[in-house]
Amino acid sequence: MEQIIEIAYANLFSPMILFFLLGIIAVLVNSDLKVPTAFYTGYTMIILFTIGIKGGMELRSVSFTDMLPSIGAAIMLSVLMLFISLVILRKLYKYDMENALAISAHYGSVSAVTFVAGLAFLDKIGVSYESYMSAILVIMEGPAIIIAIILYKISARKHQDKINNPHTSLGFVIKEAFFGKSIFLLLGGIFIGMTAHTDGLASIQPLFGDLFYGILCIFLLHMGMIATQSMKRLENFNPLSFTFAVILPLIGGTIGVLTASFIGLSTGGAMMFGVLTGSASYIAAPAAIEHAIPKANSGLYLGSALGITLPFNLILGIPLYYWIAVIL
């Protein structure tokens, strides 16, 4: 336990964490700091493209057969976390079905930024991991979102609610979950990384490589601001009603590491499965849920995923999942 405390303490003072904390402070002190929407869109694209391109380059030397156990585990874990979250939110926290499904979709999906922070952590301590982890990230984005929205449609019809919303159609749900902005950019980056000529990839290295962590820090500054604003907008905020935002990452991270160790992944790979399973989406899931489950309170799912789970994973979760992986 002393080791994990030391690692977590060192991780707390990494530039990414400090930028995130600075964003929180900016909102708390009512600073007039603002990040233009165009900038946010631009650096989100760069971050997702960079993850995909790096993963695509690494996938050149990996056979699909070697990935099969991990692909199966990724889909299983995504669906499992959806149902674990749903049961906990309904039975223990007494959330209504709409909000429980909306939040569960976020915790069944994954966070690309937490994923990058996990890779940075492993690179910093010199621990290797399986090269196809970026592909696992993509695979785990969509299943929980689709199933959550299908369950919402079934529940609404059961209670004879009228859903005259084209955004709840199965075609829209699949399109948004598998071809929404984040997944499309990740898939596009993987395709480019796998197929582009080596010299061509070297020419884009300054933007999609050298500047990546600097752009990620600015992104986290913005995320810190959005997270704090989402929490402040909640009416009658009760901290106890958000304890699931720490409990679910702990459950997901532990199950992820155990599953990855069971299928024979390396310590680094097992930790990254824990990071993915213990994370919560705040790019792909909100885009789909906002339209498909309009009755859900966006402050709940954004406040929990972005305001609590993201900083928890960045500061404590990542070192904790690594510690569990090392023990196993």
Short mmCIF file of C-alpha atoms in Angstrom, two decimals:
data_model
loop_
_atom_site.label_atom_id
_atom_site.label_comp_id
_atom_site.label_asym_id
_atom_site.label_seq_id
_atom_site.Cartn_x
_atom_site.Cartn_y
_atom_site.Cartn_z
CA MET A 1 0.00 0.00 0.00
CA GLU A 2 2.91 2.37 0.68
CA GLN A 3 4.03 1.87 -2.93
CA ILE A 4 0.65 2.88 -4.34
CA ILE A 5 0.55 5.97 -2.10
CA GLU A 6 3.99 7.02 -3.36
CA ILE A 7 2.99 6.43 -7.01
CA ALA A 8 -0.30 8.30 -6.55
CA TYR A 9 1.52 11.21 -4.89
CA ALA A 10 4.00 11.44 -7.77
CA ASN A 11 1.14 11.15 -10.28
CA LEU A 12 -0.70 14.03 -8.60
CA PHE A 13 2.06 16.43 -9.66
CA SER A 14 2.15 15.36 -13.30
CA PRO A 15 1.41 18.21 -15.77
CA MET A 16 -1.85 16.58 -16.92
CA ILE A 17 -3.27 16.46 -13.38
CA LEU A 18 -2.11 19.99 -12.59
CA PHE A 19 -3.76 21.37 -15.74
CA PHE A 20 -7.01 19.61 -14.80
CA LEU A 21 -6.86 21.04 -11.26
CA LEU A 22 -6.16 24.49 -12.70
CA GLY A 23 -9.37 24.24 -14.74
CA ILE A 24 -11.30 23.40 -11.56
CA ILE A 25 -9.79 26.36 -9.72
CA ALA A 26 -10.61 28.71 -12.63
CA VAL A 27 -14.33 27.99 -12.23
CA LEU A 28 -14.28 28.04 -8.41
CA VAL A 29 -12.73 31.53 -8.34
CA ASN A 30 -15.03 32.75 -11.18
CA SER A 31 -12.16 33.49 -13.54
CA ASP A 32 -13.12 34.85 -16.96
CA LEU A 33 -10.94 32.16 -18.58
CA LYS A 34 -12.75 30.62 -21.57
CA VAL A 35 -11.73 28.08 -24.21
CA PRO A 36 -13.25 28.86 -27.65
CA THR A 37 -15.50 26.11 -29.03
CA ALA A 38 -13.42 25.92 -32.22
CA PHE A 39 -10.30 25.23 -30.16
CA TYR A 40 -12.08 22.50 -28.21
CA THR A 41 -13.21 20.81 -31.43
CA GLY A 42 -9.73 21.13 -32.91
CA TYR A 43 -7.71 19.65 -30.08
CA THR A 44 -10.29 16.90 -29.50
CA MET A 45 -9.73 15.84 -33.11
CA ILE A 46 -5.95 15.92 -32.68
CA ILE A 47 -6.06 13.83 -29.49
CA LEU A 48 -8.34 11.16 -30.99
CA PHE A 49 -6.45 11.05 -34.29
CA THR A 50 -3.14 10.69 -32.45
CA ILE A 51 -4.40 7.76 -30.37
CA GLY A 52 -5.69 6.06 -33.51
CA ILE A 53 -2.59 6.68 -35.62
CA LYS A 54 -0.27 5.38 -32.91
CA GLY A 55 -2.45 2.30 -32.45
CA GLY A 56 -2.64 1.72 -36.20
CA MET A 57 1.14 1.83 -36.55
CA GLU A 58 1.48 -0.74 -33.76
CA LEU A 59 -1.25 -2.96 -35.23
CA ARG A 60 0.88 -3.55 -38.35
CA SER A 61 2.81 -6.23 -36.50
CA VAL A 62 -0.13 -7.87 -34.67
CA SER A 63 -2.21 -10.75 -36.01
CA PHE A 64 -5.98 -10.69 -35.59
CA THR A 65 -5.84 -14.14 -33.97
CA ASP A 66 -3.65 -12.82 -31.16
CA MET A 67 -6.23 -10.11 -30.47
CA LEU A 68 -9.30 -12.36 -30.34
CA PRO A 69 -9.24 -13.13 -26.58
CA SER A 70 -8.84 -9.43 -25.81
CA ILE A 71 -11.63 -8.45 -28.22
CA GLY A 72 -14.00 -10.94 -26.60
CA ALA A 73 -13.02 -9.75 -23.12
CA ALA A 74 -13.49 -6.10 -24.14
CA ILE A 75 -17.05 -6.62 -25.37
CA MET A 76 -17.94 -8.75 -22.36
CA LEU A 77 -16.56 -6.19 -19.90
CA SER A 78 -18.35 -3.31 -21.59
CA VAL A 79 -21.72 -5.05 -21.36
CA LEU A 80 -21.01 -6.33 -17.84
CA MET A 81 -20.22 -2.83 -16.55
CA LEU A 82 -23.45 -1.53 -18.07
CA PHE A 83 -25.53 -4.05 -16.10
CA ILE A 84 -23.48 -3.76 -12.90
CA SER A 85 -23.94 0.02 -13.03
CA LEU A 86 -27.65 -0.32 -13.77
CA VAL A 87 -28.28 -2.68 -10.85
CA ILE A 88 -26.32 -0.52 -8.41
CA LEU A 89 -27.98 2.71 -9.52
CA ARG A 90 -31.49 1.25 -9.45
CA LYS A 91 -31.28 -0.89 -6.31
CA LEU A 92 -28.91 1.06 -4.06
CA TYR A 93 -29.24 4.66 -5.26
CA LYS A 94 -32.91 4.47 -6.36
CA TYR A 95 -32.38 6.40 -9.59
CA ASP A 96 -35.27 6.33 -12.08
CA MET A 97 -34.85 4.16 -15.18
CA GLU A 98 -34.00 7.03 -17.56
CA ASN A 99 -31.17 8.44 -15.44
CA ALA A 100 -29.92 5.00 -14.41
CA LEU A 101 -29.65 3.89 -18.05
CA ALA A 102 -28.05 7.16 -19.12
CA ILE A 103 -25.39 6.98 -16.39
CA SER A 104 -24.82 3.24 -16.95
CA ALA A 105 -24.17 3.86 -20.66
CA HIS A 106 -21.34 6.20 -19.70
CA TYR A 107 -19.77 3.70 -17.28
CA GLY A 108 -20.11 0.82 -19.75
CA SER A 109 -18.31 2.91 -22.35
CA VAL A 110 -14.76 4.25 -21.96
CA SER A 111 -12.72 7.45 -21.67
CA ALA A 112 -10.07 8.17 -24.31
CA VAL A 113 -8.29 10.72 -22.12
CA THR A 114 -8.06 8.32 -19.16
CA PHE A 115 -6.69 5.77 -21.64
CA VAL A 116 -3.97 8.20 -22.77
CA ALA A 117 -3.13 9.06 -19.17
CA GLY A 118 -2.74 5.33 -18.45
CA LEU A 119 -0.36 4.90 -21.38
CA ALA A 120 1.63 7.95 -20.26
CA PHE A 121 1.88 6.46 -16.78
CA LEU A 122 3.24 3.15 -18.15
CA ASP A 123 5.68 4.93 -20.45
CA LYS A 124 6.92 7.00 -17.53
CA ILE A 125 7.70 3.96 -15.38
CA GLY A 126 9.00 1.93 -18.34
CA VAL A 127 6.38 -0.85 -18.37
CA SER A 128 5.40 -2.37 -21.72
CA TYR A 129 1.87 -3.30 -22.83
CA GLU A 130 0.15 -4.99 -25.77
CA SER A 131 0.36 -2.88 -28.93
CA TYR A 132 -3.30 -3.25 -29.87
CA MET A 133 -4.75 -1.42 -26.88
CA SER A 134 -5.98 1.46 -29.07
CA ALA A 135 -8.16 -1.02 -30.95
CA ILE A 136 -9.58 -2.28 -27.64
CA LEU A 137 -10.43 1.33 -26.77
CA VAL A 138 -12.48 1.63 -29.97
CA ILE A 139 -14.23 -1.71 -29.41
CA MET A 140 -15.33 -0.76 -25.89
CA GLU A 141 -16.83 2.62 -26.89
CA GLY A 142 -20.10 1.49 -28.44
CA PRO A 143 -21.74 -1.71 -27.06
CA ALA A 144 -22.97 -0.30 -23.73
CA ILE A 145 -24.39 2.83 -25.37
CA ILE A 146 -26.42 0.81 -27.87
CA ILE A 147 -27.75 -1.65 -25.28
CA ALA A 148 -28.67 1.16 -22.85
CA ILE A 149 -30.71 2.97 -25.50
CA ILE A 150 -32.43 -0.26 -26.61
CA LEU A 151 -33.34 -0.96 -22.95
CA TYR A 152 -34.70 2.58 -22.67
CA LYS A 153 -36.92 2.05 -25.72
CA ILE A 154 -38.21 -1.24 -24.30
CA SER A 155 -38.87 0.37 -20.90
CA ALA A 156 -40.65 3.35 -22.45
CA ARG A 157 -42.91 1.17 -24.54
CA LYS A 158 -43.65 -1.05 -21.56
CA HIS A 159 -44.92 2.00 -19.68
CA GLN A 160 -46.74 3.19 -22.81
CA ASP A 161 -44.64 6.30 -23.16
CA LYS A 162 -44.71 7.90 -26.58
CA ILE A 163 -41.28 8.24 -28.16
CA ASN A 164 -41.75 10.41 -31.24
CA ASN A 165 -38.07 11.09 -31.53
CA PRO A 166 -36.10 10.06 -34.63
CA HIS A 167 -32.96 10.00 -32.48
CA THR A 168 -34.21 6.86 -30.72
CA SER A 169 -34.36 4.78 -33.91
CA LEU A 170 -32.08 1.76 -33.95
CA GLY A 171 -30.32 3.06 -37.06
CA PHE A 172 -29.50 6.36 -35.38
CA VAL A 173 -28.35 4.62 -32.21
CA ILE A 174 -25.96 2.35 -34.12
CA LYS A 175 -24.69 5.23 -36.22
CA GLU A 176 -24.08 7.44 -33.19
CA ALA A 177 -22.46 4.67 -31.13
CA PHE A 178 -20.18 3.30 -33.85
CA PHE A 179 -19.72 6.28 -36.19
CA GLY A 180 -20.04 9.25 -33.89
CA LYS A 181 -17.21 11.77 -33.79
CA SER A 182 -14.91 10.06 -31.32
CA ILE A 183 -15.14 6.54 -32.75
CA PHE A 184 -14.94 7.78 -36.35
CA LEU A 185 -11.76 9.73 -35.59
CA LEU A 186 -10.21 6.81 -33.71
CA LEU A 187 -11.04 4.37 -36.52
CA GLY A 188 -9.80 6.86 -39.10
CA GLY A 189 -6.54 7.28 -37.20
CA ILE A 190 -6.07 3.51 -36.93
CA PHE A 191 -6.66 3.15 -40.68
CA ILE A 192 -4.12 5.90 -41.45
CA GLY A 193 -1.57 4.43 -39.03
CA MET A 194 -1.92 0.98 -40.60
CA THR A 195 -1.85 2.01 -44.26
CA ALA A 196 0.12 5.26 -44.61
CA HIS A 197 3.73 5.20 -45.82
CA THR A 198 6.36 5.50 -43.09
CA ASP A 199 7.80 8.71 -44.56
CA GLY A 200 4.34 10.24 -44.67
CA LEU A 201 3.72 9.41 -41.03
CA ALA A 202 7.07 10.94 -40.10
CA SER A 203 6.02 14.20 -41.77
CA ILE A 204 2.96 14.57 -39.49
CA GLN A 205 4.88 13.60 -36.35
CA PRO A 206 5.32 17.23 -35.16
CA LEU A 207 1.54 17.66 -34.75
CA PHE A 208 0.39 14.11 -34.04
CA GLY A 209 3.28 13.23 -31.78
CA ASP A 210 5.59 15.94 -30.49
CA LEU A 211 2.81 18.37 -29.55
CA PHE A 212 0.38 15.70 -28.36
CA TYR A 213 0.89 15.93 -24.60
CA GLY A 214 0.89 19.71 -24.64
CA ILE A 215 -2.46 19.68 -26.47
CA LEU A 216 -3.74 17.04 -24.04
CA CYS A 217 -2.87 19.30 -21.10
CA ILE A 218 -4.90 22.17 -22.60
CA PHE A 219 -7.75 19.71 -23.17
CA LEU A 220 -7.63 18.66 -19.51
CA LEU A 221 -7.65 22.31 -18.43
CA HIS A 222 -10.91 22.65 -20.37
CA MET A 223 -12.26 19.38 -18.95
CA GLY A 224 -11.60 20.61 -15.43
CA MET A 225 -13.66 23.72 -16.17
CA ILE A 226 -16.54 21.76 -17.75
CA ALA A 227 -16.59 19.22 -14.91
CA THR A 228 -16.81 21.90 -12.24
CA GLN A 229 -19.49 23.82 -14.16
CA SER A 230 -21.57 20.63 -14.53
CA MET A 231 -21.42 19.96 -10.80
CA LYS A 232 -22.34 23.57 -9.94
CA ARG A 233 -25.43 23.39 -12.18
CA LEU A 234 -26.89 20.47 -10.22
CA GLU A 235 -29.82 21.43 -8.02
CA ASN A 236 -29.99 20.10 -4.45
CA PHE A 237 -26.60 18.45 -4.86
CA ASN A 238 -26.10 15.58 -2.40
CA PRO A 239 -22.53 14.20 -2.33
CA LEU A 240 -23.75 10.81 -1.10
CA SER A 241 -25.84 10.33 -4.24
CA PHE A 242 -22.61 10.52 -6.29
CA THR A 243 -20.52 7.98 -4.38
CA PHE A 244 -21.21 5.53 -7.22
CA ALA A 245 -18.82 7.65 -9.32
CA VAL A 246 -15.99 6.22 -7.18
CA ILE A 247 -17.48 2.78 -6.48
CA LEU A 248 -18.07 1.89 -10.14
CA PRO A 249 -14.49 2.70 -11.25
CA LEU A 250 -13.14 0.56 -8.41
CA ILE A 251 -15.37 -2.36 -9.42
CA GLY A 252 -14.68 -1.93 -13.13
CA GLY A 253 -10.95 -1.45 -12.70
CA THR A 254 -10.59 -4.56 -10.54
CA ILE A 255 -12.70 -6.72 -12.88
CA GLY A 256 -10.77 -5.41 -15.88
CA VAL A 257 -7.37 -6.26 -14.39
CA LEU A 258 -8.58 -9.71 -13.25
CA THR A 259 -10.04 -10.54 -16.67
CA ALA A 260 -6.94 -9.40 -18.54
CA SER A 261 -4.67 -11.38 -16.23
CA PHE A 262 -6.88 -14.45 -16.74
CA ILE A 263 -6.50 -14.29 -20.54
CA GLY A 264 -2.74 -13.92 -20.22
CA LEU A 265 -2.05 -10.25 -20.86
CA SER A 266 1.10 -8.55 -19.57
CA THR A 267 1.12 -6.44 -16.42
CA GLY A 268 0.87 -3.28 -18.52
CA GLY A 269 -1.92 -4.73 -20.66
CA ALA A 270 -3.85 -5.86 -17.58
CA MET A 271 -3.53 -2.40 -16.08
CA MET A 272 -4.85 -0.80 -19.29
CA PHE A 273 -7.86 -3.12 -19.29
CA GLY A 274 -8.49 -1.94 -15.73
CA VAL A 275 -8.14 1.68 -16.82
CA LEU A 276 -10.63 1.20 -19.67
CA THR A 277 -13.18 -0.82 -17.67
CA GLY A 278 -12.93 1.59 -14.74
CA SER A 279 -13.34 4.72 -16.86
CA ALA A 280 -16.49 6.53 -17.99
CA SER A 281 -17.17 8.11 -21.37
CA TYR A 282 -17.76 11.84 -21.69
CA ILE A 283 -17.41 12.29 -25.47
CA ALA A 284 -19.17 9.43 -27.28
CA ALA A 285 -21.81 8.60 -24.66
CA PRO A 286 -23.13 12.15 -24.00
CA ALA A 287 -23.52 12.77 -27.73
CA ALA A 288 -25.76 9.71 -28.11
CA ILE A 289 -27.59 9.87 -24.77
CA GLU A 290 -28.49 13.56 -25.04
CA HIS A 291 -30.67 12.85 -28.09
CA ALA A 292 -31.80 9.28 -27.41
CA ILE A 293 -32.75 9.65 -23.71
CA PRO A 294 -33.78 13.32 -23.49
CA LYS A 295 -35.48 12.83 -20.09
CA ALA A 296 -32.15 12.00 -18.44
CA ASN A 297 -30.45 14.77 -16.46
CA SER A 298 -27.20 15.67 -18.25
CA GLY A 299 -25.85 17.12 -15.01
CA LEU A 300 -25.98 13.66 -13.44
CA TYR A 301 -24.11 11.74 -16.12
CA LEU A 302 -21.67 14.51 -17.02
CA GLY A 303 -21.15 15.52 -13.40
CA SER A 304 -20.37 11.96 -12.32
CA ALA A 305 -18.29 10.86 -15.33
CA LEU A 306 -16.40 14.10 -15.83
CA GLY A 307 -16.53 15.74 -12.42
CA ILE A 308 -15.73 12.75 -10.19
CA THR A 309 -14.69 9.60 -12.08
CA LEU A 310 -12.20 11.30 -14.41
CA PRO A 311 -10.17 13.06 -11.67
CA PHE A 312 -10.42 9.99 -9.43
CA ASN A 313 -8.92 7.80 -12.15
CA LEU A 314 -6.26 10.34 -13.11
CA ILE A 315 -5.05 10.76 -9.54
CA LEU A 316 -5.75 7.45 -7.75
CA GLY A 317 -7.33 4.94 -10.14
CA ILE A 318 -4.45 4.52 -12.58
CA PRO A 319 -1.81 3.80 -9.90
CA LEU A 320 -4.29 1.55 -8.09
CA TYR A 321 -5.02 -0.55 -11.20
CA TYR A 322 -1.28 -0.86 -11.81
CA TRP A 323 -0.74 -2.01 -8.22
CA ILE A 324 -3.46 -4.68 -8.60
CA ALA A 325 -1.91 -5.83 -11.90
CA VAL A 326 1.52 -6.13 -10.28
CA ILE A 327 0.13 -8.18 -7.38
CA LEU A 328 -1.61 -10.56 -9.81
#
